[in-house]
DNA sequence: AATGAATGAGGATTCATTCAT
DNA sequence: GATGAATGAATCCTCATTCAT
């Protein structure tokens, strides 16, 4: 949404700082300085510090959700669907680690009103996972996960990527994605060797959504 | 170590608030009020807000580390060792979700000097996981994990428990631990059905370390 | 250098209060109130209370030094030079008694970093005295003062003016200056009647430097 | 007055710290620590921080006054009297530089009530100087000093010793005293070479009053 | 005599935000 | 669009002092 270069600078600075120090650990002056704007000018671009946070979070989730929907629509096999969800989630947390870390950590910094909008988005996204797992269970491909334990475990595992993965390290994105997919499918699986998801399709979507090559 | 009731009240209030709002999101007045002490009195018991945080984090890790060492010493089978590590980690994050969440989220709020002490502790703990996985790989029981990808994935998955698990929910601690152990062993395993760890031993250690029945 | 009226008000209030109660005896709220600014607004104009002090001290010494250099450049006779130094020093401590008292008393309130800058200035100024006395000694006009005893004695005597002299009292600035010059020259002298310095020149410089008529 | 060793430790610590950092620059905890007493215990020995200051100041002046009276009683020649006053004052400020610095700088830190007692003492002491100078003037030995200018100048000069003189430096106390006496007598004198005061007598009094050899 | 515990008031400084220019 | 100035409320922390033990 942010087309104005100043808005972009502000948003990027905010993402970086919020991720590094946490919402409450970043002052408006620090943010303004990082965005090369005066503190007063900042308020031409943002409603408030909190709204800025909410916007960042919402948009990050929006991208993830749209990517996930794009990847799973018209896919019949739940294993393929889940594989794609995992791949996109992992890649998102690898290449957009700052945004996703903010999403994962700063919900608590939002007042109820703003929080709801973000939570709704997040729930919509997680619903995709839940449905996929349920479909797999109904199809006898996955173990059932009534209590969501497996879903939770996998989501946390995948989200954790944002905390430790570095694009500059030795592990390639490709490897990362396929390893995680593997773990996910096996932990849900019935023992049979699961198929690998269509990586080409995922690559296209990642490129389209986050502008990054995988 | 905290025997004084006031100290305990302060520590508990700090854990609860830091976990809920983040270190920078909690004011000293709020903390004092929650601990039923005047802001000035607070400083008879703590060196500074930051030291309080560091103490909480260090002690939480210390408990986890000692429990983990207790559980793995003299255990030969790497699968058994890892199963116990997972079980203890998961249980710790379930019954001490506040402390562990603080440990996981607030490292960044510590200035370098205090941070080092905590990081050293954390690294010592994670080293246990690394060694265990390495032993399993050498024994041909686990897939090798040179880059630590699997270790990271599992640790994040297990730590995530603190974020979503509720002791009041439907999932029992028992189930939680065994499910996670299962996932962990299977994601590292070579396909054979892994053994379940000695739950009785783990229960004893948990009881001893955190005073909670599993 | 302070052209902004608010800056001036703050500076003047600080000088008055620091002189009256000492740096540590003045609170930021008290200072703000005296300057008719809110405590928060104060910090638009100063870096910190300590920097404000350092600025005041440095500027006061800067004025004194420039006046002294102006007065002694191209003067050959050491007696004339010393007479002018004494006159300017005494007048400065009489008409700017607050600033100079702060300079004399509050060096200890400055942290090493800020202190150095002020001390360097002060040393540069006292060097003028030392050189002048040395020149006089070499010319056989003054007793030698290897150990700086006489210089110290005279400087303390002259600086003391800030502690007791009142422009509203009976003693006129004229008298004050000539009496001190007299004492100074006689305490350094070899017994011969010393000449009085060029008061007109000194008056001009005083007017120019501190804007006060003598 | 202070015979109790703890009292002495407190008093000495206070003198040292007040001299170094100023009354308001020293906290009660810092003082207690320096005196090796707990902050609470401190209050068994002092009424309040301010009373402690007042006591120190008063006692320092009391010693100086008694020494001065001892030295000038039954001395007829005003030159001799003044010489002794200067000698004692200078020596006091050299060997008791901390106390005297506190006396000179911290009057402002005393509330009116406590201040009066100290000021009265100080005035009594300065009165000795005034009387002596007046006597000398009446006897035609000194220039008259109606406005007290010379007295002020000399007192400030001599008190300044506490600010720069070090007993570990090159200048000996003997030299210091005689130089200052010389300057003082000459600046009051009518040109004739003034006599030197009875140094033996002064030495005895200094030894008796401050326990220091000159 | 000694001291841990306690505190209301205040220390310096920064907070997010507004507004007139 | 941009920003210097402004601020009430809050930041963490220390102050001098008291008191029960």
PDB file of C-alpha atoms in Angstrom, chain A residues 95-174:
ATOM      1  CA  UNK A  95      12.996 -13.681   3.923  1.00  0.00           C
ATOM      2  CA  UNK A  96      10.696 -11.418   5.902  1.00  0.00           C
ATOM      3  CA  UNK A  97      12.005 -12.327   9.306  1.00  0.00           C
ATOM      4  CA  UNK A  98      11.602  -8.838  10.700  1.00  0.00           C
ATOM      5  CA  UNK A  99       7.952  -8.417   9.788  1.00  0.00           C
ATOM      6  CA  UNK A 100       7.018 -11.880  10.855  1.00  0.00           C
ATOM      7  CA  UNK A 101       8.868 -11.542  14.129  1.00  0.00           C
ATOM      8  CA  UNK A 102       6.897  -8.394  14.795  1.00  0.00           C
ATOM      9  CA  UNK A 103       3.690 -10.193  13.973  1.00  0.00           C
ATOM     10  CA  UNK A 104       4.593 -13.031  16.310  1.00  0.00           C
ATOM     11  CA  UNK A 105       5.776 -10.917  19.222  1.00  0.00           C
ATOM     12  CA  UNK A 106       3.854  -7.693  19.319  1.00  0.00           C
ATOM     13  CA  UNK A 107       0.228  -8.651  19.397  1.00  0.00           C
ATOM     14  CA  UNK A 108       0.323  -7.869  23.094  1.00  0.00           C
ATOM     15  CA  UNK A 109       1.360  -4.279  22.364  1.00  0.00           C
ATOM     16  CA  UNK A 110      -1.869  -3.580  20.560  1.00  0.00           C
ATOM     17  CA  UNK A 111      -4.890  -2.234  22.364  1.00  0.00           C
ATOM     18  CA  UNK A 112      -7.955  -4.474  22.003  1.00  0.00           C
ATOM     19  CA  UNK A 113      -9.502  -2.470  19.189  1.00  0.00           C
ATOM     20  CA  UNK A 114      -6.538  -2.599  16.876  1.00  0.00           C
ATOM     21  CA  UNK A 115      -5.630  -6.043  18.031  1.00  0.00           C
ATOM     22  CA  UNK A 116      -8.880  -7.571  16.877  1.00  0.00           C
ATOM     23  CA  UNK A 117      -8.296  -6.693  13.252  1.00  0.00           C
ATOM     24  CA  UNK A 118      -4.884  -8.345  13.321  1.00  0.00           C
ATOM     25  CA  UNK A 119      -6.057 -11.375  15.199  1.00  0.00           C
ATOM     26  CA  UNK A 120      -8.877 -11.882  12.753  1.00  0.00           C
ATOM     27  CA  UNK A 121      -6.380 -11.943   9.957  1.00  0.00           C
ATOM     28  CA  UNK A 122      -4.139 -14.329  11.796  1.00  0.00           C
ATOM     29  CA  UNK A 123      -7.030 -16.628  12.576  1.00  0.00           C
ATOM     30  CA  UNK A 124      -8.093 -16.623   8.965  1.00  0.00           C
ATOM     31  CA  UNK A 125      -4.626 -17.724   8.054  1.00  0.00           C
ATOM     32  CA  UNK A 126      -4.387 -20.431  10.656  1.00  0.00           C
ATOM     33  CA  UNK A 127      -7.780 -21.612   9.610  1.00  0.00           C
ATOM     34  CA  UNK A 128      -6.214 -22.608   6.308  1.00  0.00           C
ATOM     35  CA  UNK A 129      -3.851 -24.894   8.177  1.00  0.00           C
ATOM     36  CA  UNK A 130      -6.615 -26.313  10.297  1.00  0.00           C
ATOM     37  CA  UNK A 131      -8.786 -27.052   7.306  1.00  0.00           C
ATOM     38  CA  UNK A 132      -5.969 -28.655   5.429  1.00  0.00           C
ATOM     39  CA  UNK A 133      -5.065 -30.883   8.321  1.00  0.00           C
ATOM     40  CA  UNK A 134      -8.667 -31.796   8.815  1.00  0.00           C
ATOM     41  CA  UNK A 135      -9.059 -32.688   5.172  1.00  0.00           C
ATOM     42  CA  UNK A 136      -5.995 -34.845   5.387  1.00  0.00           C
ATOM     43  CA  UNK A 137      -7.347 -36.589   8.433  1.00  0.00           C
ATOM     44  CA  UNK A 138     -10.710 -37.197   6.798  1.00  0.00           C
ATOM     45  CA  UNK A 139      -8.923 -38.598   3.811  1.00  0.00           C
ATOM     46  CA  UNK A 140      -7.007 -40.913   6.072  1.00  0.00           C
ATOM     47  CA  UNK A 141      -3.729 -39.345   5.077  1.00  0.00           C
ATOM     48  CA  UNK A 142      -2.972 -37.592   8.363  1.00  0.00           C
ATOM     49  CA  UNK A 143      -3.459 -38.554  11.904  1.00  0.00           C
ATOM     50  CA  UNK A 144      -6.351 -36.597  13.273  1.00  0.00           C
ATOM     51  CA  UNK A 145      -5.515 -33.449  15.251  1.00  0.00           C
ATOM     52  CA  UNK A 146      -8.691 -32.625  17.101  1.00  0.00           C
ATOM     53  CA  UNK A 147      -7.008 -30.578  19.757  1.00  0.00           C
ATOM     54  CA  UNK A 148      -4.814 -28.695  17.281  1.00  0.00           C
ATOM     55  CA  UNK A 149      -1.709 -29.883  19.016  1.00  0.00           C
ATOM     56  CA  UNK A 150       0.066 -30.811  15.831  1.00  0.00           C
ATOM     57  CA  UNK A 151      -1.009 -27.645  14.076  1.00  0.00           C
ATOM     58  CA  UNK A 152       0.338 -25.567  16.927  1.00  0.00           C
ATOM     59  CA  UNK A 153       3.567 -27.485  17.064  1.00  0.00           C
ATOM     60  CA  UNK A 154       4.169 -27.115  13.353  1.00  0.00           C
ATOM     61  CA  UNK A 155       3.258 -23.447  13.217  1.00  0.00           C
ATOM     62  CA  UNK A 156       5.576 -22.642  16.097  1.00  0.00           C
ATOM     63  CA  UNK A 157       8.335 -24.659  14.551  1.00  0.00           C
ATOM     64  CA  UNK A 158       7.955 -22.882  11.232  1.00  0.00           C
ATOM     65  CA  UNK A 159       7.568 -19.440  12.732  1.00  0.00           C
ATOM     66  CA  UNK A 160      10.688 -20.036  14.766  1.00  0.00           C
ATOM     67  CA  UNK A 161      12.632 -19.793  11.545  1.00  0.00           C
ATOM     68  CA  UNK A 162      12.408 -16.012  11.808  1.00  0.00           C
ATOM     69  CA  UNK A 163      14.327 -16.218  15.044  1.00  0.00           C
ATOM     70  CA  UNK A 164      17.378 -18.096  13.918  1.00  0.00           C
ATOM     71  CA  UNK A 165      17.592 -18.450  10.167  1.00  0.00           C
ATOM     72  CA  UNK A 166      19.900 -16.168   8.278  1.00  0.00           C
ATOM     73  CA  UNK A 167      19.874 -15.842   4.507  1.00  0.00           C
ATOM     74  CA  UNK A 168      23.602 -15.348   4.779  1.00  0.00           C
ATOM     75  CA  UNK A 169      24.211 -18.641   6.535  1.00  0.00           C
ATOM     76  CA  UNK A 170      25.023 -21.985   5.045  1.00  0.00           C
ATOM     77  CA  UNK A 171      21.526 -23.356   4.816  1.00  0.00           C
ATOM     78  CA  UNK A 172      19.822 -22.578   1.531  1.00  0.00           C
ATOM     79  CA  UNK A 173      16.196 -21.575   1.396  1.00  0.00           C
ATOM     80  CA  UNK A 174      15.504 -24.575  -0.745  1.00  0.00           C
TER      81      UNK A 174
END
